[in-house]
Coordinates of C-alpha atoms (C1' of nucleotides) in Angstrom, one line a residue:
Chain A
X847 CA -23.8 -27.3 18.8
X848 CA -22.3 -25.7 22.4
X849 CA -22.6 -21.8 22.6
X850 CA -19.4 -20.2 22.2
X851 CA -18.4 -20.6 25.2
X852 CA -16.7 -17.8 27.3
X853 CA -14.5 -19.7 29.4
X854 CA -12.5 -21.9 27.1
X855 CA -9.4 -23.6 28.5
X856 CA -6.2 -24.5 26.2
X857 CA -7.2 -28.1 25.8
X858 CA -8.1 -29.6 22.3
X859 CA -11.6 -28.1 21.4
X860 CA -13.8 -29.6 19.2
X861 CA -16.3 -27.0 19.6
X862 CA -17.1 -24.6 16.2
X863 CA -15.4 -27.5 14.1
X864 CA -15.2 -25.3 10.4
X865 CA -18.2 -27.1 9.5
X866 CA -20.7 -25.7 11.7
X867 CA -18.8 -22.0 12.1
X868 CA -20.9 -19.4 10.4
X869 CA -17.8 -17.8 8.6
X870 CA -17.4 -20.8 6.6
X871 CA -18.3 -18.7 3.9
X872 CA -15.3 -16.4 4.0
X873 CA -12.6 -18.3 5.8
X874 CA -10.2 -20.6 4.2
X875 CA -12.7 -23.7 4.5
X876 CA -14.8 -22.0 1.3
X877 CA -15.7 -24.4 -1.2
X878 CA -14.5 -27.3 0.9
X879 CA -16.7 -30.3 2.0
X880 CA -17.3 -33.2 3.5
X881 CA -13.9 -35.7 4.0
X882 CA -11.6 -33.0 2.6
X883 CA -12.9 -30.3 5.2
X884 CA -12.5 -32.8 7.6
X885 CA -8.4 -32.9 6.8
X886 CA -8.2 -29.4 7.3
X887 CA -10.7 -29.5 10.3
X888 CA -7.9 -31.7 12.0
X889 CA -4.9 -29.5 11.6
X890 CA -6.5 -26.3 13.0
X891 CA -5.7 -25.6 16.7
X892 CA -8.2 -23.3 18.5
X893 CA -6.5 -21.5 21.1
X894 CA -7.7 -19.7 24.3
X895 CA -9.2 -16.2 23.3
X896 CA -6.6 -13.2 23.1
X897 CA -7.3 -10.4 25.7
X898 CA -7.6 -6.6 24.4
X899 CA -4.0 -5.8 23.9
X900 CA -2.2 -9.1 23.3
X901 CA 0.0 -10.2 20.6
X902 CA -0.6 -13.0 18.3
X903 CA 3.0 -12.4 16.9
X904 CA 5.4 -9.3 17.1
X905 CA 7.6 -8.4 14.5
X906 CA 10.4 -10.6 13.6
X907 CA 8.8 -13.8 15.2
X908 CA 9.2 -17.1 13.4
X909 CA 6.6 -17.6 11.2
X910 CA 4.3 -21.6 12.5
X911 CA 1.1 -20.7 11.7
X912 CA -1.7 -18.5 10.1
X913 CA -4.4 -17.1 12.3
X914 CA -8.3 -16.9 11.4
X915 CA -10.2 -14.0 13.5
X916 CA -12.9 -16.5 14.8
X917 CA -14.7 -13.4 16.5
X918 CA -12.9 -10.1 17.5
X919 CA -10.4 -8.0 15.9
X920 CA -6.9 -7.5 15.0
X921 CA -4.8 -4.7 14.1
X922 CA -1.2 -5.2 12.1
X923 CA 0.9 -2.8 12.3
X924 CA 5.4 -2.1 12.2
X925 CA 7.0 0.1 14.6
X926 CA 9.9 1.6 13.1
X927 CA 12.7 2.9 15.1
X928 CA 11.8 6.2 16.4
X929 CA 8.6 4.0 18.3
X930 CA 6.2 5.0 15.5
X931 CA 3.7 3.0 14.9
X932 CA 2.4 2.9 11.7
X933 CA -1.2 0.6 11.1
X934 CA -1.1 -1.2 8.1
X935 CA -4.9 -3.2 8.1
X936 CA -7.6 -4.5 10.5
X937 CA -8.6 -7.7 10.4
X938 CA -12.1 -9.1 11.2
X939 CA -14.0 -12.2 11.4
X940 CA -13.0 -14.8 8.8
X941 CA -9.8 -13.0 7.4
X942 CA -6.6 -14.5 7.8
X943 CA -3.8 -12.9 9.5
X944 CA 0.2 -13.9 8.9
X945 CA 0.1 -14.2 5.2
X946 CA 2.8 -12.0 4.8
X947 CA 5.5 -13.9 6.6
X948 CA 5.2 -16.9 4.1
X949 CA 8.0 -15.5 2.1
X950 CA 10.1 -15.0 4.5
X951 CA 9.3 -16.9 7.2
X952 CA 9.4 -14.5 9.9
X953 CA 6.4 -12.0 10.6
X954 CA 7.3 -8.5 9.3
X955 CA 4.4 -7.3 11.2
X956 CA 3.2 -7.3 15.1
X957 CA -0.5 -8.4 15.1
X958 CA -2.6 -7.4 18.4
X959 CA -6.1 -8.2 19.3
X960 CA -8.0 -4.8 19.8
X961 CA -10.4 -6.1 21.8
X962 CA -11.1 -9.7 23.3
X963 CA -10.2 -11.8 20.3
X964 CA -10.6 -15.4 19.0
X965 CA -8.8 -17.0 16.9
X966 CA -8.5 -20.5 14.6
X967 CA -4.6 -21.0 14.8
X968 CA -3.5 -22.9 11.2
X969 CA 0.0 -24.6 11.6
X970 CA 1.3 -23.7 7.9
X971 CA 4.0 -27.2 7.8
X972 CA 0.4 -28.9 7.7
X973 CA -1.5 -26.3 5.5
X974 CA 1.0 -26.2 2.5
X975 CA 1.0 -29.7 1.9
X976 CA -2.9 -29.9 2.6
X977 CA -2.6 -27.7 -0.2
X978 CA -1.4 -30.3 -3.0
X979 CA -4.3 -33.0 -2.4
X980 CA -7.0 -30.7 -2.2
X981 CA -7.9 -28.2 -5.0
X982 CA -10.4 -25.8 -3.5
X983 CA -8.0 -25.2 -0.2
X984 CA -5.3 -24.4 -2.9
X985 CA -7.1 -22.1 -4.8
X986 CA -9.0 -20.4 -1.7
X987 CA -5.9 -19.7 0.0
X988 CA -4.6 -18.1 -3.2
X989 CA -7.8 -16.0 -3.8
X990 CA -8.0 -14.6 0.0
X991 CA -4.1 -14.1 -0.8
X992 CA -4.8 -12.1 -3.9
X993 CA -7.4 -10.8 -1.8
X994 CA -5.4 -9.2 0.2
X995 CA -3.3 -7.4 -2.5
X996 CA -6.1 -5.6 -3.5
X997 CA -7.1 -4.9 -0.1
X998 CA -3.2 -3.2 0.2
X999 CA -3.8 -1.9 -3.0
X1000 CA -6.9 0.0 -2.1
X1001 CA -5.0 1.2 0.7
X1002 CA -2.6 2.6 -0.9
X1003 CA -4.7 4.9 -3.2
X1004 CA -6.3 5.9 -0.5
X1005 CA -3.0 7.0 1.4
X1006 CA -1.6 8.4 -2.3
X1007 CA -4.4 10.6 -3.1
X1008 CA -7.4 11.2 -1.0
X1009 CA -7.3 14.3 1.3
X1010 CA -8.6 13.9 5.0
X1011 CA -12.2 13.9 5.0
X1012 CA -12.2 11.2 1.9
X1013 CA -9.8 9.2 3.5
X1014 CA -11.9 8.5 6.6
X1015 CA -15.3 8.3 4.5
X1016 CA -13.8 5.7 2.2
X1017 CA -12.7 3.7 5.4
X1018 CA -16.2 3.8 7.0
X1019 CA -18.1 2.7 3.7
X1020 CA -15.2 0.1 3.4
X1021 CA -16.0 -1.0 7.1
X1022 CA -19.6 -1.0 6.6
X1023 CA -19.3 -3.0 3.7
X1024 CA -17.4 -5.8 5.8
X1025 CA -20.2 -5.7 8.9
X1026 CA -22.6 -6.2 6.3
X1027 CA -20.8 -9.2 4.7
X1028 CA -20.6 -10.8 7.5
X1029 CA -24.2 -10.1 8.6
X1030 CA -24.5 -7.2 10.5
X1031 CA -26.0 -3.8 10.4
X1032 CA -24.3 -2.0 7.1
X1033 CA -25.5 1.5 8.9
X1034 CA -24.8 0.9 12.7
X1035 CA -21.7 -1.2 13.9
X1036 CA -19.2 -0.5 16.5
X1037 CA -15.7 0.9 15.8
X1038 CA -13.0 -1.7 17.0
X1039 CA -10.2 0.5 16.5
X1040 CA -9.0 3.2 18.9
X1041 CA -8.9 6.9 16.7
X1042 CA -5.3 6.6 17.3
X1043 CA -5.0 3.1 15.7
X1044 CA -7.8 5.1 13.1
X1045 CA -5.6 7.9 12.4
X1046 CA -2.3 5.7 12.1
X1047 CA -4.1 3.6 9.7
X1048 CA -5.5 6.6 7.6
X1049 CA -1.7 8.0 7.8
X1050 CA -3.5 11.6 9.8
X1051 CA -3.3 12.7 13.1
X1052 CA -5.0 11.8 16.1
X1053 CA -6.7 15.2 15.9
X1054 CA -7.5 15.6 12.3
X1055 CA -9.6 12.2 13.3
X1056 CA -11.4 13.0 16.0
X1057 CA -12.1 16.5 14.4
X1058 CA -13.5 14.8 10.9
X1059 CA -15.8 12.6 13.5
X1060 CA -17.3 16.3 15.2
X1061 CA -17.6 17.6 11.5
X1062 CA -19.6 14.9 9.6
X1063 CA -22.0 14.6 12.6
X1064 CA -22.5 18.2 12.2
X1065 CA -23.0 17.9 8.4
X1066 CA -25.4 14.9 9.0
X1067 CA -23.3 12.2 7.2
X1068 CA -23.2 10.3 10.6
X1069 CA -23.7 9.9 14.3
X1070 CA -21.0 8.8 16.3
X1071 CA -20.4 8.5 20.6
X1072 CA -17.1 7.0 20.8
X1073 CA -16.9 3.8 19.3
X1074 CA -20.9 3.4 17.8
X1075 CA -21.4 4.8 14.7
X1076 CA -24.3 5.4 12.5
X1077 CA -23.9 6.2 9.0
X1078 CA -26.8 8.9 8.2
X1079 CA -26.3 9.7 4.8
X1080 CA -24.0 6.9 2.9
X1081 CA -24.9 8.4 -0.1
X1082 CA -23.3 11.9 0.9
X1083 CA -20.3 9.9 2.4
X1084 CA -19.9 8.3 -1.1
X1085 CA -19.4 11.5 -2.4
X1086 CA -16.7 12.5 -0.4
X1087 CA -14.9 9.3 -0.7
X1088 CA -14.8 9.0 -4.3
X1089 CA -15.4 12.7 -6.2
X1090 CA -14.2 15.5 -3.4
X1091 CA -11.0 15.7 -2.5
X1092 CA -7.8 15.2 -4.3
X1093 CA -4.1 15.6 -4.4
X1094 CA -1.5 15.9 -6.8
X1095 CA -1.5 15.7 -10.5
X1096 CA -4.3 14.8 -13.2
X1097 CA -1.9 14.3 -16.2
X1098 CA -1.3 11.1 -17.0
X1099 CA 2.2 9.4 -16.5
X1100 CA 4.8 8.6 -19.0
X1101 CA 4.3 6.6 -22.1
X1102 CA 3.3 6.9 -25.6
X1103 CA 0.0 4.7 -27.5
X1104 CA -3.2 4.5 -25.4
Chain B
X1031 CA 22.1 -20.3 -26.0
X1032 CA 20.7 -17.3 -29.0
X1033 CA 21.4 -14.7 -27.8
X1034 CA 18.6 -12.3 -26.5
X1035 CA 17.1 -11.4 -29.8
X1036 CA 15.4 -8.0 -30.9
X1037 CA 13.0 -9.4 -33.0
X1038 CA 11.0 -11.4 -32.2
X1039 CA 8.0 -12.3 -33.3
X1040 CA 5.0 -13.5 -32.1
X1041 CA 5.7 -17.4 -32.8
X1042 CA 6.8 -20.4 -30.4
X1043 CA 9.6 -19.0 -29.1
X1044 CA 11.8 -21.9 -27.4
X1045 CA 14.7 -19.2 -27.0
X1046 CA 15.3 -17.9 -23.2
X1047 CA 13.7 -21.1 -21.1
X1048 CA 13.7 -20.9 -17.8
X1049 CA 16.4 -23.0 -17.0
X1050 CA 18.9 -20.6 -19.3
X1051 CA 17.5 -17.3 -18.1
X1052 CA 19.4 -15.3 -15.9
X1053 CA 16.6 -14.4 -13.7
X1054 CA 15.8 -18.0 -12.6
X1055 CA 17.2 -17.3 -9.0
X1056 CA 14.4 -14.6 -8.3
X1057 CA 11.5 -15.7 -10.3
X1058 CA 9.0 -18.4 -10.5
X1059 CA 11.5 -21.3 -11.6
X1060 CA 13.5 -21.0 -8.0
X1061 CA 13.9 -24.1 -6.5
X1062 CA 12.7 -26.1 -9.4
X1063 CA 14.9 -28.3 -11.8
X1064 CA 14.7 -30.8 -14.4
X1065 CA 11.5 -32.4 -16.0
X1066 CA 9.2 -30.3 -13.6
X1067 CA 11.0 -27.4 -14.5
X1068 CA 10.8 -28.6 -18.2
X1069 CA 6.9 -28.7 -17.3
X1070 CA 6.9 -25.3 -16.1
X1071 CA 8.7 -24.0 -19.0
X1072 CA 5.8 -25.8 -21.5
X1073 CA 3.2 -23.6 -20.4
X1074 CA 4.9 -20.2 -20.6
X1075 CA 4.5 -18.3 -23.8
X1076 CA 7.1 -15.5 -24.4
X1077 CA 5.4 -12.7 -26.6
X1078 CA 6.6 -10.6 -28.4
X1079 CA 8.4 -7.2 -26.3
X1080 CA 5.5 -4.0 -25.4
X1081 CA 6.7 -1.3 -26.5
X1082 CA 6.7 2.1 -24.0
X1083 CA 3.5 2.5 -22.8
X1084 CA 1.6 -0.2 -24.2
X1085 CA -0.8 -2.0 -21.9
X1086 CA 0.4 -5.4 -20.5
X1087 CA -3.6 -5.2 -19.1
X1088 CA -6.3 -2.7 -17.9
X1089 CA -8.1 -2.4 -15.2
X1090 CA -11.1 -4.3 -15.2
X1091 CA -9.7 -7.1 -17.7
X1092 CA -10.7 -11.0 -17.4
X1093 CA -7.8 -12.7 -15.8
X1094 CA -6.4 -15.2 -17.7
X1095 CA -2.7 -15.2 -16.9
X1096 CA 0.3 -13.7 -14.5
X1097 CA 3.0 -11.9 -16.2
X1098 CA 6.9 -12.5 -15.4
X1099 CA 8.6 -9.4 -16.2
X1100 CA 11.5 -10.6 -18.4
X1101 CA 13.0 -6.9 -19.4
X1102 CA 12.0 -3.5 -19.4
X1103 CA 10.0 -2.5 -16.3
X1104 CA 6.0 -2.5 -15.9
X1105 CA 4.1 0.1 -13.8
X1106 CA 0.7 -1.1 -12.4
X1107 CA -1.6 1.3 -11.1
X1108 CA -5.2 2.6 -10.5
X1109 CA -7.4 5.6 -12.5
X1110 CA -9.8 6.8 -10.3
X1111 CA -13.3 8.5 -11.4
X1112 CA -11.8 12.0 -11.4
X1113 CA -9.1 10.4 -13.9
X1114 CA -6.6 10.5 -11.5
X1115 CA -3.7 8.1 -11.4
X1116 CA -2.5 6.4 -8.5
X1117 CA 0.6 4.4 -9.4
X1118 CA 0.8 1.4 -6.9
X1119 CA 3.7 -0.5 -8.2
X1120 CA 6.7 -0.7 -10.5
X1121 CA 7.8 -4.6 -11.5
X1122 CA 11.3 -4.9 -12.2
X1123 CA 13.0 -8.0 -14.3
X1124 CA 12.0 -11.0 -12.0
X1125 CA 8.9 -10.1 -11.0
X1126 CA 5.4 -11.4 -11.1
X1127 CA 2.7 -8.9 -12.2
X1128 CA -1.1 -9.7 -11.8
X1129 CA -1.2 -11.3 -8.6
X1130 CA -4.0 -9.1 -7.3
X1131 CA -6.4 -10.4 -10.3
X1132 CA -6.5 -14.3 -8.6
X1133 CA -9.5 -13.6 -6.3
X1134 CA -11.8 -11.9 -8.4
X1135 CA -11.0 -13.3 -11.7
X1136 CA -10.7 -9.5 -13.0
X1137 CA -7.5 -7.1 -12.6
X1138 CA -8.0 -4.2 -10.2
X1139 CA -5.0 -2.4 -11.5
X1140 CA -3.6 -2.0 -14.8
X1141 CA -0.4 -2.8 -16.3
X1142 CA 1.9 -0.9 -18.8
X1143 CA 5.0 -0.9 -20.1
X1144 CA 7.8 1.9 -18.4
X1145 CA 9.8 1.5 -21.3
X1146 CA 10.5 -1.4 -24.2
X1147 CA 9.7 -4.6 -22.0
X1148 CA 9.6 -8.4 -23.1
X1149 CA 7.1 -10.6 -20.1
X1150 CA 6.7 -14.1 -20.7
X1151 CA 3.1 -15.2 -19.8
X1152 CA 1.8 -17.9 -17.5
X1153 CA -1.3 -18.7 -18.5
X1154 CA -3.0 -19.3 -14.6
X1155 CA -4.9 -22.3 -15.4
X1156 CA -2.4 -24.4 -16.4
X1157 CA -0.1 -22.9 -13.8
X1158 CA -2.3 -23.9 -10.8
X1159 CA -3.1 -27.2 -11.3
X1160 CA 0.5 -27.7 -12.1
X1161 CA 1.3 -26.4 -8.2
X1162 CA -0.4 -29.1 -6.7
X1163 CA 1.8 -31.6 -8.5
X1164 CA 5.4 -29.4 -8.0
X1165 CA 6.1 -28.5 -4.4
X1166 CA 8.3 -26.1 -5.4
X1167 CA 6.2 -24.2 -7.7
X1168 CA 3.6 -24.4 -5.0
X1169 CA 6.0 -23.1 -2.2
X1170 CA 7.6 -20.2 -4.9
X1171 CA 4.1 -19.0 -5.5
X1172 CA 3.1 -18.2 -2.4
X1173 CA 6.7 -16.9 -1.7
X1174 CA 6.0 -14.5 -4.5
X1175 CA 2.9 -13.5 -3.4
X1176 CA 3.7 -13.1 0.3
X1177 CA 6.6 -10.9 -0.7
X1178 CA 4.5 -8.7 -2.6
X1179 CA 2.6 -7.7 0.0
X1180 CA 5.1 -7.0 2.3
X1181 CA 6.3 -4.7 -0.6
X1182 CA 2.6 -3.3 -0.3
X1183 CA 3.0 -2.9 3.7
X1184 CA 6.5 -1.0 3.5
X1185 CA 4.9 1.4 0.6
X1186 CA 1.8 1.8 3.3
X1187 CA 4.3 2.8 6.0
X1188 CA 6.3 4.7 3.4
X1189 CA 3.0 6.5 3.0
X1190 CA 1.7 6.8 6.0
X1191 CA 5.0 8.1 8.1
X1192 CA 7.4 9.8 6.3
X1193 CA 8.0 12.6 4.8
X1194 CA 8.5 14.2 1.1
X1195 CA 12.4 13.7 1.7
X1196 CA 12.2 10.5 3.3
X1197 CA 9.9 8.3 1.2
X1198 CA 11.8 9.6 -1.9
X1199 CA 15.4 8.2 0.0
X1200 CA 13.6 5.1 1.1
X1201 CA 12.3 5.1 -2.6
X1202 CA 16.1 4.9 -3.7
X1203 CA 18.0 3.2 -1.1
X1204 CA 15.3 0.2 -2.1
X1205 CA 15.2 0.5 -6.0
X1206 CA 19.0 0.7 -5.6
X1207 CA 18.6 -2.4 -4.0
X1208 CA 16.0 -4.0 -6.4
X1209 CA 18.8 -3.5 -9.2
X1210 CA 21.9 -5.0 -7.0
X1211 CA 19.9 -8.1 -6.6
X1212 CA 20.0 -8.7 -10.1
X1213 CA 23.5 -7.8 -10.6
X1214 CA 23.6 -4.5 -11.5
X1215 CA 25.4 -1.4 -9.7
X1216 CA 23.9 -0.1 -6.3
X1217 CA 25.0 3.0 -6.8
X1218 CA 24.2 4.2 -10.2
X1219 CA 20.8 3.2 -12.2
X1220 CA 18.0 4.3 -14.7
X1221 CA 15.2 5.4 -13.1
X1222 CA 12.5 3.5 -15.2
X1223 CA 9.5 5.9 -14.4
X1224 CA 9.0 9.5 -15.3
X1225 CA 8.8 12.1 -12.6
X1226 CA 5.0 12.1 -12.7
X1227 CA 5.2 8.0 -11.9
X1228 CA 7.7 8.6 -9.1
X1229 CA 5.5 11.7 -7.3
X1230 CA 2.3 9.3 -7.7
X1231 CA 3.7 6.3 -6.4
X1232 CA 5.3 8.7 -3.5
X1233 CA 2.0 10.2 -2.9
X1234 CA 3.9 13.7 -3.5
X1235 CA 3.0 16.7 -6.4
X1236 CA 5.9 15.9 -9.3
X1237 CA 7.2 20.0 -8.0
X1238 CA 8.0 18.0 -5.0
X1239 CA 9.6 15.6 -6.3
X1240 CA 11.7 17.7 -8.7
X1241 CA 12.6 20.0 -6.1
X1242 CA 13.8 16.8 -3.5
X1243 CA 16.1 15.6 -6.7
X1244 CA 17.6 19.2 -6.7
X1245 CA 18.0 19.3 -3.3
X1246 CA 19.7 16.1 -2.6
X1247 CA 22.0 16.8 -4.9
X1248 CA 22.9 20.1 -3.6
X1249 CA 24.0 18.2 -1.0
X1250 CA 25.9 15.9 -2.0
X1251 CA 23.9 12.8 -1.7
X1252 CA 23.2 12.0 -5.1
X1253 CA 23.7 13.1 -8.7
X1254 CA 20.8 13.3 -11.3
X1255 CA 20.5 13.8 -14.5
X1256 CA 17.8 13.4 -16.4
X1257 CA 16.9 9.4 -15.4
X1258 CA 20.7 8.6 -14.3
X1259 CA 20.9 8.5 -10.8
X1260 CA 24.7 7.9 -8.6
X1261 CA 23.4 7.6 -4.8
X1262 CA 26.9 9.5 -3.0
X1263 CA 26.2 9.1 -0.3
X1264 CA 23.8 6.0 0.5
X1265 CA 24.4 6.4 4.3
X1266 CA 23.1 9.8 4.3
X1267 CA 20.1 9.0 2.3
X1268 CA 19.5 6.0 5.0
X1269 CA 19.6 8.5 7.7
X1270 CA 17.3 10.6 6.2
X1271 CA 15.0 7.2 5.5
X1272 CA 15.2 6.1 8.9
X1273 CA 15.4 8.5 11.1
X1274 CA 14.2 11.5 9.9
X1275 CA 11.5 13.1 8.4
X1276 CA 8.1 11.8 11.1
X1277 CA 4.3 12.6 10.7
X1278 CA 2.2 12.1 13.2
X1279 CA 2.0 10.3 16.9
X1280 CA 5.0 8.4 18.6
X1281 CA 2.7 7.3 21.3
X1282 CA 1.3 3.8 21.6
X1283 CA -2.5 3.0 20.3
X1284 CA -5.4 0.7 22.2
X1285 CA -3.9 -2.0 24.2
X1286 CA -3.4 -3.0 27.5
X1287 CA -0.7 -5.7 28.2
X1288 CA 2.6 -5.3 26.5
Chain C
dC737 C1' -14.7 8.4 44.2
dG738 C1' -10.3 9.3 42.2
dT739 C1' -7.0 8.3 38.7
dC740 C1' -5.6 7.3 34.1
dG741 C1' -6.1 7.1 29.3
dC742 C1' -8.6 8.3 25.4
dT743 C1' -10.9 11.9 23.0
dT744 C1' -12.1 16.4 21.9
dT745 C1' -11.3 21.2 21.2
dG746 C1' -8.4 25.4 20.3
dA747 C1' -4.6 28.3 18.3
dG748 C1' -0.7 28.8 15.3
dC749 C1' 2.6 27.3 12.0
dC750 C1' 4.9 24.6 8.6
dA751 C1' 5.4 21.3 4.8
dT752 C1' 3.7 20.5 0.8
dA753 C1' 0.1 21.4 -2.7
dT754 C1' -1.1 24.7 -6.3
dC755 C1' -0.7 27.9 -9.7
dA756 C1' 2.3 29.9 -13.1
dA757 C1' 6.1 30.3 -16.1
dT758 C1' 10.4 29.0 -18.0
dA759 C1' 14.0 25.6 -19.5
dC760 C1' 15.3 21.5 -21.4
dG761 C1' 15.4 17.1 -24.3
dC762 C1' 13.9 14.4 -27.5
dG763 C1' 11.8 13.0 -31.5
dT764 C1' 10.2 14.7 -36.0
dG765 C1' 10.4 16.5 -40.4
dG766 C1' 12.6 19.4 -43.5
Chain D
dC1230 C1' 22.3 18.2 -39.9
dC1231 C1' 19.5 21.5 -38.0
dA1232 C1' 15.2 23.9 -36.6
dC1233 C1' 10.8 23.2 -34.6
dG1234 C1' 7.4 21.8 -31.3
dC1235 C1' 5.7 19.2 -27.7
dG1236 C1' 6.0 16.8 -23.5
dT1237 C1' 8.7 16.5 -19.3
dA1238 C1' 11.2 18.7 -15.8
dT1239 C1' 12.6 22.5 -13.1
dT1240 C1' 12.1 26.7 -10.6
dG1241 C1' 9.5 30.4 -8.2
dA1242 C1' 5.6 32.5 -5.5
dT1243 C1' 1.7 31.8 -2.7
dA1244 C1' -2.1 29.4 -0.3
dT1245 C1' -3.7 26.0 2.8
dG1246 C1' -4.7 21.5 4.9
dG1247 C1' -3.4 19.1 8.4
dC1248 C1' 0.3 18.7 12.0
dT1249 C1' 2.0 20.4 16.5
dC1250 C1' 1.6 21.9 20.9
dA1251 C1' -1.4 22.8 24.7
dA1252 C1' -5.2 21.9 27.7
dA1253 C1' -9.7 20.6 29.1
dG1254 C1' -13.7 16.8 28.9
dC1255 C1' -15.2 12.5 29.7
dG1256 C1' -15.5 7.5 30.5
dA1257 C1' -13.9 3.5 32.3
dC1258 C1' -12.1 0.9 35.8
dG1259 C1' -10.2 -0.2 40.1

DNA sequence: CGTCGCTTTGAGCCATATCAATACGCGTGG
DNA sequence: CCACGCGTATTGATATGGCTCAAAGCGACG
């Protein structure tokens, strides 16, 4: 099996078929085997890697093909009409990228590597029907769908009702938890993001960021020097995620039988 | 064709297929006719109607099937340790509930009832193997699901950007729209949700909320009373929306290479 | 070795949460 | 049909977390 090699030119590349790629285990090919992975095996395109700052797609681009972050990162985000941009997830190795412009099919989000980036290009025209004749691909593609909905989901309550310091403690637990899946240090891993992608993402400001990093390494929850960071005391972040700080109500909504 | 009746009980219900409801364009059916709609149509059960605030599921809950919302409205949402609600979603007639619960075989939200609401259930393990043999169920699915999370992107951004006044005018300018796709006015509705709902879904305290109503109608973009809203002025609400209301940076995150 | 962009730090203010109390509707029971 | 009571909504007063503006460090890169 050839290293990854660095210098990969835009011809067809066999290399890190799905069979022998270590994120077998969380990527689309999940379940799948022998002949059948094979099928999918053909369709995939791997492109030349994406440079810090490229786009995979902008907003509004037709919608060909799912991406798979092969190694890298990639940030989604809109830009609404005032130029704000607003960070809606990060993607990692293994995850899928485009899913949301299925329904559509045009992208309703820009997706730009955040640092040098590789990815496993999926034409869609040849997934869906890849879909019909091979039952695990079917049902992986929904689950890392669904997936993704939670993922959002998660988001959401964090954005609805976490104050500042939870917010960022929930994301670096939540990032941990991903390194580890994947195999690397749960404790010490390397921010991808910048603080303003962070801070977008988090729905704070640049400052309240950077100023939460200076606070918990003075509290002894973490170290951090730029983009390293090493969780000290998960436990104590834990805490801060989940019991501190809140917002709005505690009375529960309408309705009438429990 | 019966006519939509009130009591119904909890039998075989042949009433309301697919093919004669009026919801057909937006739900699962789209796109599919004949015997494999017929097929489709086998496997749904219509129960009997929840009544306001019963529990279509709870967090936590096996998944065994996805909801259609057939009447009524549904409100999904999370109860964190502290017992504090985060509402994440409201389902209108049309609309799938329970996506989320695919990957993990468990629902990560829970569902109940806005107000008196009639589903029909699609029990998931009939429904997916039926999507490898209909293309169009296969295609709506994923449709369905991709849509909901760009729902789940614009509520992030909603979150994330705006401000009390704008996320509750981009609330209404796009339930507005919700109830124009299925043929009812644009400009006056029923707000299914109590205040409490609305501020949690908003991220906002339910003062806030009360006191943005109050406002806004003041001047002159809307009346409210109660649950009845008339948007006045829907071009005004846009601009506030759009334009208005920012949080945080306008300037550009990591990236070289535009 | 200088420039540029990202990050950090500081000071002040504002939007929105919180706390507190009243008003209103609706469902219930007399 | 009306009075009562509770839950929901509104309104007011105050506190504060996090945003804004401003400026200085600090690396990275050419």
């Amino acid at each position: 099996m050839p290293a990854h090699s660095t210098q990969i030119i835009d011809l067809q590349q066999v290399k890190v078929a799905c069979r022998s790629c270590t994120l077998h285990e969380l990527c689309l090919p999940l379940g799948i085997e022998g002949e059948e992975l094979e099928r999918l095996d053909r369709i995939i395109r791997r492109r030349r890697p994406l440079a810090r700052g490229e786009h995979l797609f902008r907003r509004g681009d037709a919608f060909r093909a799912l991406y798979a972050v092969r190694s890298g990162a990639v940030k989604t985000y809109t830009l609404d009409e005032g130029g704000r941009e607003q960070v809606t997830g990060f993607h990692l190795p293994g995850e899928l990228v485009g899913l949301d412009a299925i329904g559509e099919g045009r992208h309703p989000l820009a997706a730009r590597a955040l640092e040098r980036t590789s990815v496993c290009e999926i034409p869609f025209e040849r997934l869906e029907p890849l879909t019909a004749e091979i039952p695990g691909l079917r049902r992986q593609l929904l689950r890392l769908m669904s997936r993704e909905l939670v993922e959002d989901e998660a988001h959401l309550a964090l954005l609805g009702q976490r104050d500042a310091e939870g917010r960022l403690a929930a994301f670096l637990l939540s990032l941990s938890q991903r390194y580890a899946r994947r195999g690397f240090s749960a404790e010490e891993f390397r921010l991808p993001m910048s603080r303003t992608d962070l801070a977008s993402y988090l729905g704070l400001a640049v400052e309240t960021v950077s100023r939460l990093f200076t606070r918990f390494q003075a509290e002894g929850l973490l170290e951090a020097e730029r983009k390293r960071v090493r969780l000290r005391d998960p436990g104590g972040l834990r805490a801060l995620a989940v019991g501190a700080g809140a917002r709005s109500s505690s009375r529960h909504g309408s309705g009438a039988s429990c």
